Coordinates of C-alpha atoms in Angstrom, one line a residue:
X24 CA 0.0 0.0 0.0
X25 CA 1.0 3.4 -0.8
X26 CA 0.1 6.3 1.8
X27 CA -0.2 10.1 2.1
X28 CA -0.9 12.3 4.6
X29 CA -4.1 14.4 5.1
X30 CA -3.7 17.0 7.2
X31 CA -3.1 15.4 10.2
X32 CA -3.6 12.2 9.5
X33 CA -2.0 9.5 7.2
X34 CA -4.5 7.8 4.5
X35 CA -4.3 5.2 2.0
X36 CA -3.5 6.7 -1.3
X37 CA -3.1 3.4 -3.3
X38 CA -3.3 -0.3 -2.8
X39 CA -3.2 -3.6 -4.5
X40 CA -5.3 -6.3 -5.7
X41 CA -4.1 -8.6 -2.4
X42 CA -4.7 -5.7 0.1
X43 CA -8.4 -4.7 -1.9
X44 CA -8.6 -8.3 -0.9
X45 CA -8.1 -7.6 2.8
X46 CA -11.3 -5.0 2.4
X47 CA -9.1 -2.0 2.7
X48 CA -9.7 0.8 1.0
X49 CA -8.3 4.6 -0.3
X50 CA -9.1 7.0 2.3
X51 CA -8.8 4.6 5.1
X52 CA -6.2 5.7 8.0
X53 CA -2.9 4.0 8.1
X54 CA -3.8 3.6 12.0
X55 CA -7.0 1.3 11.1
X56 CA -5.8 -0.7 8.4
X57 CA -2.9 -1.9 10.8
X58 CA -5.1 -2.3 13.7
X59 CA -6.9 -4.8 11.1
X60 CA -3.3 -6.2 9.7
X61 CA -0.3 -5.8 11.5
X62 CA 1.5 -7.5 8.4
X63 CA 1.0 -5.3 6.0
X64 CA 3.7 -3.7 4.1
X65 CA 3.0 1.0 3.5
X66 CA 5.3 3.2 1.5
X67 CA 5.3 6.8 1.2
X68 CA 4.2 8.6 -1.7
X69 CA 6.5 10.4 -3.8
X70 CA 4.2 12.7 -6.5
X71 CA 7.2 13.9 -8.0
X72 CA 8.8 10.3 -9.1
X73 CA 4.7 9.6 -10.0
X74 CA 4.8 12.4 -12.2
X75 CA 8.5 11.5 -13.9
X76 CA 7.0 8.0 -14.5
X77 CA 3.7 9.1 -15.7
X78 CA 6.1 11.4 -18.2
X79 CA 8.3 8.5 -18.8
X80 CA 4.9 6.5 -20.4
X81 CA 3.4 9.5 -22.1
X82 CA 6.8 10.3 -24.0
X83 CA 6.7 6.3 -24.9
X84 CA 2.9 6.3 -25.7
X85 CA 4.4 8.6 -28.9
X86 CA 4.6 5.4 -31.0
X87 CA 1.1 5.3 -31.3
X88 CA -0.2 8.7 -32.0
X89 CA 1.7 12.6 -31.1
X90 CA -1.8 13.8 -29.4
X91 CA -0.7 12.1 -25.8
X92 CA -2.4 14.4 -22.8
X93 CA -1.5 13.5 -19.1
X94 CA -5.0 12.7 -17.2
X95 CA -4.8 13.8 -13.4
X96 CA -1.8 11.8 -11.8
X97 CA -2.9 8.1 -13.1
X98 CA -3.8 8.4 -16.2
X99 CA -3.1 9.3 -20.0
X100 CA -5.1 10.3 -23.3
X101 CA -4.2 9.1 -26.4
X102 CA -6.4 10.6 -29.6
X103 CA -5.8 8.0 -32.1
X104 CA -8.1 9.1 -34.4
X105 CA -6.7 8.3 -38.1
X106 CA -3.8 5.9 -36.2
X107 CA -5.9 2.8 -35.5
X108 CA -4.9 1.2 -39.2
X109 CA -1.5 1.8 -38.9
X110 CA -1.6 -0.8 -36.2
X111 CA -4.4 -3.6 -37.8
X112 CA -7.0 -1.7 -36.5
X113 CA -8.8 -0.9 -32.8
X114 CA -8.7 -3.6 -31.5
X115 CA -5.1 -4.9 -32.7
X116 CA -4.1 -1.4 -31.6
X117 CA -5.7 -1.6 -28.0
X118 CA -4.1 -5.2 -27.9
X119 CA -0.9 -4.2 -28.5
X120 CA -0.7 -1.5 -26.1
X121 CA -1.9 -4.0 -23.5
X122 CA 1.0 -6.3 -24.3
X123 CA 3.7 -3.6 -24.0
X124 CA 2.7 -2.5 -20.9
X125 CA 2.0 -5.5 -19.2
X126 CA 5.5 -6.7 -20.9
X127 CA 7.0 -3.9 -18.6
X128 CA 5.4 -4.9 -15.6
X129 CA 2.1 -2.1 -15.6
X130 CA -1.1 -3.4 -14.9
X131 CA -2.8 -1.3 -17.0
X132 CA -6.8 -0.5 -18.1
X133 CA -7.7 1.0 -21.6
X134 CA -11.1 2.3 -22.9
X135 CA -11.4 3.3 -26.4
X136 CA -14.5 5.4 -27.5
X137 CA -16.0 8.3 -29.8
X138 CA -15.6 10.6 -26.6
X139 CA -12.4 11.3 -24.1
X140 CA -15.8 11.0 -21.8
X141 CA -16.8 7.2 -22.7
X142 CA -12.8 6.4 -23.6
X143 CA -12.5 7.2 -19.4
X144 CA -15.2 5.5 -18.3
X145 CA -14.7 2.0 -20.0
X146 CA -11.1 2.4 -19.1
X147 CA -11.8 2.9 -15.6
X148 CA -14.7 1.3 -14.6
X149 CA -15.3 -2.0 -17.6
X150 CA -11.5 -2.5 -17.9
X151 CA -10.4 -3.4 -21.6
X152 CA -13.5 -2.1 -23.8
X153 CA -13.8 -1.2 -27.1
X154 CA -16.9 1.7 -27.7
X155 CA -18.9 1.5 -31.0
X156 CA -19.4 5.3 -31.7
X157 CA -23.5 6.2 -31.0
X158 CA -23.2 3.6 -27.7
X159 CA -22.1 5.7 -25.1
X160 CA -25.0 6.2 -23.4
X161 CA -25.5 2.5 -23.6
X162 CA -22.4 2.4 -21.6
X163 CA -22.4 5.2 -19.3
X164 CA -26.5 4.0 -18.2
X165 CA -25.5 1.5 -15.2
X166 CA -22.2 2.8 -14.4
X167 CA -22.1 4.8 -11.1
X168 CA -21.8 9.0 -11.1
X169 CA -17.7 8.8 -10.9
X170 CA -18.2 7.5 -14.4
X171 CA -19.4 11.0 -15.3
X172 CA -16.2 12.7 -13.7
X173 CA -18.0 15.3 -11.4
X174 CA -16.6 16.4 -8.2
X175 CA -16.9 14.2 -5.0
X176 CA -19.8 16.9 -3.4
X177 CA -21.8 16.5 -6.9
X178 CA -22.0 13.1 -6.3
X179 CA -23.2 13.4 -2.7
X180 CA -25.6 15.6 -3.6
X181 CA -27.6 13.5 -6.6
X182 CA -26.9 10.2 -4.5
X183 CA -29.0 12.5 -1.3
X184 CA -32.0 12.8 -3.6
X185 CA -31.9 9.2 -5.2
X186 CA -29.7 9.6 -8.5
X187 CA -27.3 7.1 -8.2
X188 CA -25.8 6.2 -11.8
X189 CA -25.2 7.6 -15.1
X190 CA -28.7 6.5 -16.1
X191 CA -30.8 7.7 -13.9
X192 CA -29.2 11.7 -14.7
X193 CA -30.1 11.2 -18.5
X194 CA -33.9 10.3 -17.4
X195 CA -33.7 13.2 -15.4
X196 CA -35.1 16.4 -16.4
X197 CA -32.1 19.0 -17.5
X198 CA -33.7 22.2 -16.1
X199 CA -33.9 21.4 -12.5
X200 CA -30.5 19.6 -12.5
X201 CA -29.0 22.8 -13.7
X202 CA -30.6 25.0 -10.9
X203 CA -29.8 22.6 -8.2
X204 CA -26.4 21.0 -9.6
X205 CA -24.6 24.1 -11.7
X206 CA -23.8 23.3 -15.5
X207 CA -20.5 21.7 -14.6
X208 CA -23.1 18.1 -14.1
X209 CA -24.5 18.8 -17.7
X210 CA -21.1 19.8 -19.2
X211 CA -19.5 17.0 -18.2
X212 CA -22.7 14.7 -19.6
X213 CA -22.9 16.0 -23.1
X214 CA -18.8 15.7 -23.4
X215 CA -19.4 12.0 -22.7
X216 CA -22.0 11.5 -25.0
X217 CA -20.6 13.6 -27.8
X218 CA -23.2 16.1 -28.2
X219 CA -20.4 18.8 -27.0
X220 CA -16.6 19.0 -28.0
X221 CA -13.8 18.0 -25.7
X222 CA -10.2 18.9 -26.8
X223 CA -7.2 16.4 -25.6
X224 CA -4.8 19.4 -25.3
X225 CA -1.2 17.0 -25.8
X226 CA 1.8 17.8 -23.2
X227 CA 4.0 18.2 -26.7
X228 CA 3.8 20.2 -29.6
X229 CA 3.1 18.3 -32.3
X230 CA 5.3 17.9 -35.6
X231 CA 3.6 18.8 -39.0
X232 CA 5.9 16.5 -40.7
X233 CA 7.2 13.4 -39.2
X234 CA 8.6 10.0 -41.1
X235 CA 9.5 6.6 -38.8
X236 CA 10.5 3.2 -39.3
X237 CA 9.7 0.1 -37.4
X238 CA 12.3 -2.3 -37.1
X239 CA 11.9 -6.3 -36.8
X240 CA 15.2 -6.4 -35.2
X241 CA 16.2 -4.1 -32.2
X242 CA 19.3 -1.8 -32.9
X243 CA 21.4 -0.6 -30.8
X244 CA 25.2 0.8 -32.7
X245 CA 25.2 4.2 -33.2
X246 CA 26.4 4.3 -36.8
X247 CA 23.2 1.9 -37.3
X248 CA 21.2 4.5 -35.8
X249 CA 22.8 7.8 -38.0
X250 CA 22.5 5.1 -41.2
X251 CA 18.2 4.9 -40.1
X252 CA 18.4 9.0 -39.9
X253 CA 19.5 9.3 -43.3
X254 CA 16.8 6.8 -45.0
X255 CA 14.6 9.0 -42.8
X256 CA 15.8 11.9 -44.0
X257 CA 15.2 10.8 -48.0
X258 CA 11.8 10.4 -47.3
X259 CA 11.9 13.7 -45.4
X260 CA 13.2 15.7 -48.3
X261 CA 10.3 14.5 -50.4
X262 CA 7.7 16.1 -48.2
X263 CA 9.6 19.5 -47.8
X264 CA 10.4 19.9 -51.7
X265 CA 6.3 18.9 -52.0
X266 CA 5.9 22.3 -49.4
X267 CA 8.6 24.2 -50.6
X268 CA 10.3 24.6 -46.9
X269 CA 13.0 23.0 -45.3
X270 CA 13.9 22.2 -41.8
X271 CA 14.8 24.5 -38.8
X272 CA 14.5 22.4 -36.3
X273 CA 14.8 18.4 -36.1
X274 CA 14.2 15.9 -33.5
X275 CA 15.1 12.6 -33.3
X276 CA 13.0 9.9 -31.0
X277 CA 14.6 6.7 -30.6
X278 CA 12.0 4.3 -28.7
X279 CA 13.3 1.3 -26.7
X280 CA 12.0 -2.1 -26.4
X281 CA 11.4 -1.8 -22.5
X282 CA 9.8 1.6 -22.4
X283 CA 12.8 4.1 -22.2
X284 CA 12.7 7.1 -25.2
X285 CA 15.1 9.4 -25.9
X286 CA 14.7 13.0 -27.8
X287 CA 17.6 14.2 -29.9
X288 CA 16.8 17.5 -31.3
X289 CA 19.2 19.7 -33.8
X290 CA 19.1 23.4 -34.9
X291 CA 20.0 24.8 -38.2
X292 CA 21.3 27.9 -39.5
X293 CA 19.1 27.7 -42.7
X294 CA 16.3 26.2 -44.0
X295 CA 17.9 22.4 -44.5
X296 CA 16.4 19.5 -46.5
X297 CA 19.8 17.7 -47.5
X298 CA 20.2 13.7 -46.2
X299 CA 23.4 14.0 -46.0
X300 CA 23.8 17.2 -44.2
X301 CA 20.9 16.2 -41.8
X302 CA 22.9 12.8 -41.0
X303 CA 26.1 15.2 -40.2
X304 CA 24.6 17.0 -37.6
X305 CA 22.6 14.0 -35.6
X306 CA 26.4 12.8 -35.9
X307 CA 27.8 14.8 -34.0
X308 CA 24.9 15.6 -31.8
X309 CA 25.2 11.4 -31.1
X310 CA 28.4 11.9 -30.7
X311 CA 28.0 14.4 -28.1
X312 CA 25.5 12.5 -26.2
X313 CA 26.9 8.5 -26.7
X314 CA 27.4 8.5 -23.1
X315 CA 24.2 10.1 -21.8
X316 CA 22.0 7.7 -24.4
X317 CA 21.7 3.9 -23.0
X318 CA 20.4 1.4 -25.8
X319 CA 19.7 -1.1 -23.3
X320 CA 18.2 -3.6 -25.1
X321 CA 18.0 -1.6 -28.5
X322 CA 15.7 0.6 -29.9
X323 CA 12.6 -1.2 -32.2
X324 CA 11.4 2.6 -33.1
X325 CA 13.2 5.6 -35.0
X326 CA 11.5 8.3 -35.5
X327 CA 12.5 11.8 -37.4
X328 CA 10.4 15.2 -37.0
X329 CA 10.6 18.9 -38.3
X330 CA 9.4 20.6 -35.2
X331 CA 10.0 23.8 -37.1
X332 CA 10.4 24.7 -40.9
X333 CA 11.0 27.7 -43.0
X334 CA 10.8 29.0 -46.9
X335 CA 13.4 27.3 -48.8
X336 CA 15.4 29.3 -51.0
X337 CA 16.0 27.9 -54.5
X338 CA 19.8 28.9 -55.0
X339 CA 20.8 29.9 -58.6
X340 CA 23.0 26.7 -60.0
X341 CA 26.3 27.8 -62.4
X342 CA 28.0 26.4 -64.9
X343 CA 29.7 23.2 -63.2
X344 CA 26.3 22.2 -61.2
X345 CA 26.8 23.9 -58.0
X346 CA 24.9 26.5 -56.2
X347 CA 27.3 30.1 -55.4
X348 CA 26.3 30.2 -51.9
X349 CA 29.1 31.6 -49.7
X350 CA 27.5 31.8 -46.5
X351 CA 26.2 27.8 -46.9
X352 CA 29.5 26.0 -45.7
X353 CA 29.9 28.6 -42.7
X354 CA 26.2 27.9 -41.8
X355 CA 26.8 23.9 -42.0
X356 CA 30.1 24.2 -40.1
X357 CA 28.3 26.3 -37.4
X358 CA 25.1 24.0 -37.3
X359 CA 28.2 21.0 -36.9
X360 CA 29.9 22.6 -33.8
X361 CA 26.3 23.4 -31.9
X362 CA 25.3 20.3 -32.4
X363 CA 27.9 18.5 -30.4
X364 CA 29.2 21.6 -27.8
X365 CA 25.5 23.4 -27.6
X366 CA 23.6 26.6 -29.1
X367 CA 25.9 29.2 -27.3
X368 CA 29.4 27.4 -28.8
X369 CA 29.3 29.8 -31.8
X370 CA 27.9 33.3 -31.3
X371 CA 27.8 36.1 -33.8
X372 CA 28.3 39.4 -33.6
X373 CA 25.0 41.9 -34.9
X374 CA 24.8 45.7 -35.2
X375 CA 22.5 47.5 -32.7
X376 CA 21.0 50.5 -32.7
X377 CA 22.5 52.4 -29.7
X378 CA 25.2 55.8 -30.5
X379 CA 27.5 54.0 -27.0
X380 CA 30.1 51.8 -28.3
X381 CA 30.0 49.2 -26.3
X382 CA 25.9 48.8 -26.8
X383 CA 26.4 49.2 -30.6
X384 CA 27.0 45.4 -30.8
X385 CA 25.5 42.1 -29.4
X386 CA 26.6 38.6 -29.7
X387 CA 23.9 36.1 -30.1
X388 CA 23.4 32.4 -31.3
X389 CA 24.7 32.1 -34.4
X390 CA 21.1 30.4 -35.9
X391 CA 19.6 32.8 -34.8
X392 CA 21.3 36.3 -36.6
X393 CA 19.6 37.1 -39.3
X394 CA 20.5 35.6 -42.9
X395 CA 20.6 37.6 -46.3
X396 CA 18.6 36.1 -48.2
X397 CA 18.8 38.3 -51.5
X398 CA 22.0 40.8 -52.6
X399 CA 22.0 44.1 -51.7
X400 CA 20.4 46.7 -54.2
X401 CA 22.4 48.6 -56.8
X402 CA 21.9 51.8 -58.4
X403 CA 20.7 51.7 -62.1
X404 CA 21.7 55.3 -62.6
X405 CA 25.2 55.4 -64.1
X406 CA 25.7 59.9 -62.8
X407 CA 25.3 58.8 -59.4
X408 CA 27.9 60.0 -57.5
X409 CA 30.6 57.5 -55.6
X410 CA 30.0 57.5 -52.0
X411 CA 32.4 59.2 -50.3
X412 CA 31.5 59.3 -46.7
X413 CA 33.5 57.0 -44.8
X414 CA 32.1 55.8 -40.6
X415 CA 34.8 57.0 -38.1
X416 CA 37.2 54.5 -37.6
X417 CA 36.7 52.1 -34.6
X418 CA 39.4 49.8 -33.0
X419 CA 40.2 46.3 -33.5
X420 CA 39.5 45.5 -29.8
X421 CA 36.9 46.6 -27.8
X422 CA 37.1 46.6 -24.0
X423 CA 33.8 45.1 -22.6
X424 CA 33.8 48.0 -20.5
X425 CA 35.8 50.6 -20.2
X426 CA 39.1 51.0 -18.0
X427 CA 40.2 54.2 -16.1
X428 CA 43.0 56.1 -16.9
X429 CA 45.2 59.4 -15.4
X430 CA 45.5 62.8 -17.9
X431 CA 47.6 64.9 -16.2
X432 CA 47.3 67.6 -18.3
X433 CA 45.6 69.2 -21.7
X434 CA 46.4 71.2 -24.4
X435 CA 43.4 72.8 -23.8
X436 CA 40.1 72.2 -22.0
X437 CA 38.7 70.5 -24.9
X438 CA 41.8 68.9 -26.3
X439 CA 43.6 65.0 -26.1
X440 CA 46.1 64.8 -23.4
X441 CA 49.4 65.6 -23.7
X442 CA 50.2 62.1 -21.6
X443 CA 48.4 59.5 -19.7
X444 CA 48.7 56.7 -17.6
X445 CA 47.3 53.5 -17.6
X446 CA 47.6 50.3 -15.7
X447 CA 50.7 52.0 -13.5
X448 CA 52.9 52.6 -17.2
X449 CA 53.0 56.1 -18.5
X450 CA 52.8 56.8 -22.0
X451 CA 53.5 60.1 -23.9
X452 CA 51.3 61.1 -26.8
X453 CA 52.4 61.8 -30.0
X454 CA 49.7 62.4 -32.3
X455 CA 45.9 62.9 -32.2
X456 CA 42.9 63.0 -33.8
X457 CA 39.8 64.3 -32.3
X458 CA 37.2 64.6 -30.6
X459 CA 34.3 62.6 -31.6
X460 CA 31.1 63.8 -29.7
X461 CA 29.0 60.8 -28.5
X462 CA 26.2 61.2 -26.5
X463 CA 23.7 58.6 -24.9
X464 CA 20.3 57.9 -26.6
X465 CA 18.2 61.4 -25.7
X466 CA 15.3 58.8 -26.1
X467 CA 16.0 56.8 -23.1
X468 CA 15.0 57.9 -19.8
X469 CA 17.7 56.2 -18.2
X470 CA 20.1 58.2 -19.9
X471 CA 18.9 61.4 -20.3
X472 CA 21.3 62.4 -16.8
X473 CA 24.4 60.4 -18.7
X474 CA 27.6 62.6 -19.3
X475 CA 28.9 63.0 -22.9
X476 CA 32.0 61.6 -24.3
X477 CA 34.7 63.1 -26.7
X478 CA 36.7 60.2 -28.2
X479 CA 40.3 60.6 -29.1
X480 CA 42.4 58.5 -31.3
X481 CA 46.2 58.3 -29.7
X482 CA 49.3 57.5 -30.5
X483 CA 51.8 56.5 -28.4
X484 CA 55.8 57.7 -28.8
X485 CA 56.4 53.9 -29.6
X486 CA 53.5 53.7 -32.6
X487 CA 51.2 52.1 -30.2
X488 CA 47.3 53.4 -30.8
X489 CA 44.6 54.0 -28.6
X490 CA 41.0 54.7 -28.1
X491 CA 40.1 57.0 -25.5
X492 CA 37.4 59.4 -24.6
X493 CA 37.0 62.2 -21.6
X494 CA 33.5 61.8 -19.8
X495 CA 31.8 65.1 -19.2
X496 CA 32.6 68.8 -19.8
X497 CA 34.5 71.4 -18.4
X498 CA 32.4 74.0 -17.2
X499 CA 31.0 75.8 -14.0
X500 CA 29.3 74.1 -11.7
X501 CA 29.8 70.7 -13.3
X502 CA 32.0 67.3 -11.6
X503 CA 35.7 67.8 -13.4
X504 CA 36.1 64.9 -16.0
X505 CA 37.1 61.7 -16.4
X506 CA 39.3 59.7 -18.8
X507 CA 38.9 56.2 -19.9
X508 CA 40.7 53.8 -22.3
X509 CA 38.1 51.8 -24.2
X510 CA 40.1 50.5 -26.8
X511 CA 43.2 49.4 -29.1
X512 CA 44.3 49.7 -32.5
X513 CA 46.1 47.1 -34.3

């Protein structure tokens, strides 16, 4: 028996068919069921290893249909409307399930009906029972109000006034049961019997395009696996030609005989329906994960999904064959490295809209920077001028933020130092350029308080160049300024 506690007291939770036997029962104390057995054997609950297991289940339950729902904490939904012939039918399909689970040591009860309503009541209360759609109310009739799945003081209430079972609610008049009962009672009837919808709302998103392969023989090598991937992967690329997309995102689900799955997802750079380029990054993604991933007893399910897809751009083919893509090998080399070290292993650098230096750029995921997808746009007139404005120059490396440093002394007020130091070493300046006003965002609120900067490009007496800038003005009645180095030069 398994217990909980309830408020103050520790109850039976869950019991077995030997201890039903003993005419205990859930809700009983722990104190009066050993008072009647001494013997008897009472674990603790643990919801949270319930609910991994429950998970655990669900995730395997994918081989039969993607719409799996978790139902309270004992119980799953599976809508396998459209599945059943993939399997020999219902009842081969219901069959089969029973097998598997009972092969992994579950005692398990199925229901399988027109409704989620009916499906739940068979399962629960006529055990392994196949509904012909238009019988529910056949089958609801002599079962008792739980059937219906109304709350506990529902059920007190109708059994106080002589409704006992399913049946004797339908005979009942709806009005009155809706003033006296609330709408949840009627609700909960018509769902049943199919005159209302009921979604099955699944725990996982599900894949518009997934291809798997049973196999007769377990596998368990991972170059057996990566050799499945790319026959799935063929009959992948058919389906996202026949849409004119290819694939962002990929998951591989690799079922094993005794229960166990395990999800292997990829990212790509660009829109990807290549075989052998989606086989290259589930390598190295298995590769990256062969110690995490037990075959056990091998895996009698592969499966391959696009969890997420994209336009695919058609690219223009030249003389030899080959598409001029320059960006496409840097993309797959990316894709190749975040698949076996992780998304944030190669990051790219993006322009943002910000006048500080240090906020100009950002670094993020290399999949997701944004792509050019056509060329850049070129004037048709042949009198347009040349551009000749040129963006101040900027230096190679960019302090993340930046450092402080001494001026002794100015030209003048507004002019580069004549000297500085910086970490304890003095330098002497020997050329300048400057200043370069930047100011904060006016914009931001945060900033509107923020000090201007005057940038100066330095160089040293030995060649060496720097980026520095003087924080604040002179003036009266402001703070004297500051100098800091953010940068060097090559």
């Amino acid at each position: 028996m398994i217990s909980h506690r309830d408020r103050s007291a520790q109850r039976i939770s869950a019991l077995d068919e030997r201890a039903e036997a003993l005419h205990l029962k859930r809700g009983m104390g722990i104190a009066d069921a050993r008072a009647m057995h001494p013997s008897i054997d009472i674990v603790e609950a643990d919801p949270e290893a319930d609910r991994r297991l429950l998970e655990g289940l669900a995730d395997w339950c994918d081989r039969y249909t993607p719409l799996v729902a978790l139902d309270g904490a004992d119980g799953l939904y599976l809508d396998v409307t459209g599945c059943t012939h993939l399997f020999g039918g219902e009842r081969a399909m219901l069959d089969d399930i029973l097998a598997r689970f009972f092969q992994q040591g579950f005692d398990v009860r199925a229901g399988l009906a027109a409704t989620p309503g009916a499906a739940w009541a068979a399962a629960r209360f006529c055990g392994d029972r196949i509904v012909p759609s238009g019988e529910e109310e056949a089958l609801l009739a002599p079962l008792p109000l739980a059937a219906l799945r109304i709350e506990a003081d529902i059920r007190a209430s109708l059994e106080s006034v002589g409704l006992r079972t399913a049946g004797a609610v339908m005979a009942a008049p709806r009005a009155p049961l809706a003033r006296r009962f609330g709408s949840t009672l009627l609700l909960r009837l018509d769902q049943a019997l199919g005159r209302l919808d009921e979604a099955v709302s699944p725990r996982l998103p599900v894949a518009p395009l997934s291809v798997e392969r049973h196999l007769a023989e377990p596998v368990v090598l991972t170059a057996e696996i990566e050799r499945l991937v790319e026959m799935l992967a063929v009959t992948l690329k058919v389906d996202l030609e026949r849409r004119g997309e290819g694939a962002r995102m990929l998951a591989l689900l690799l079922f094993r005989v005794d229960g166990a799955v395990s999800r292997i997802a990829v990212g790509t750079s660009r829109p990807l329906r290549e075989p052998k380029l989606i086989q290259r990054l589930f390598h190295e993604r298995l590769a990256a994960l062969e110690q995490d991933i037990d075959a056990g007893y091998g895996f009698d399910l592969v499966r391959l999904s696009v969890l997420a897809a994209a336009a695919f751009d058609m690219q223009q083919a030249d003389l030899t064959g080959e598409a001029q893509d320059d960006g496409a090998d840097i993309a797959l080399f990316a894709d190749r490295i975040r698949a076996r070290l992780g998304d944030n292993a190669v990051l790219k650098a993006v322009a943002v809209e910000s006048h500080l230096p240090e906020r100009a750029v950002a670094t993020i995921p290399f999949s997701e920077a944004p792509q050019r997808t056509t060329p850049p746009k070129r004037s048709d007139r042949k009198d347009a001028p040349p551009t000749t404005i040129f963006p101040p120059e900027r230096p190679i490396r960019l302090f993340r933020s930046p450092e402080p440093i001494e001026v002794p002394a100015t030209e003048m007020p507004e002019g580069p130092p004549m000297n500085f130091r910086w970490r304890r070493a003095l330098y002497r300046v020997a050329h300048a350029e400057g200043p370069e006003r930047i100011a904060p965002e006016w914009w931001q609120k945060s900033e509107e308080d923020a000090p201007t900067r005057d940038y100066f490009r330095i160089e040293d007496s030995d060649g060496r160049r720097y980026w520095l800038y003087r924080q604040g003005l002179y003036g009266a009645g402001q703070p004297s300024p500051r100098w800091f180095m953010h940068g060097v030069f090559a």
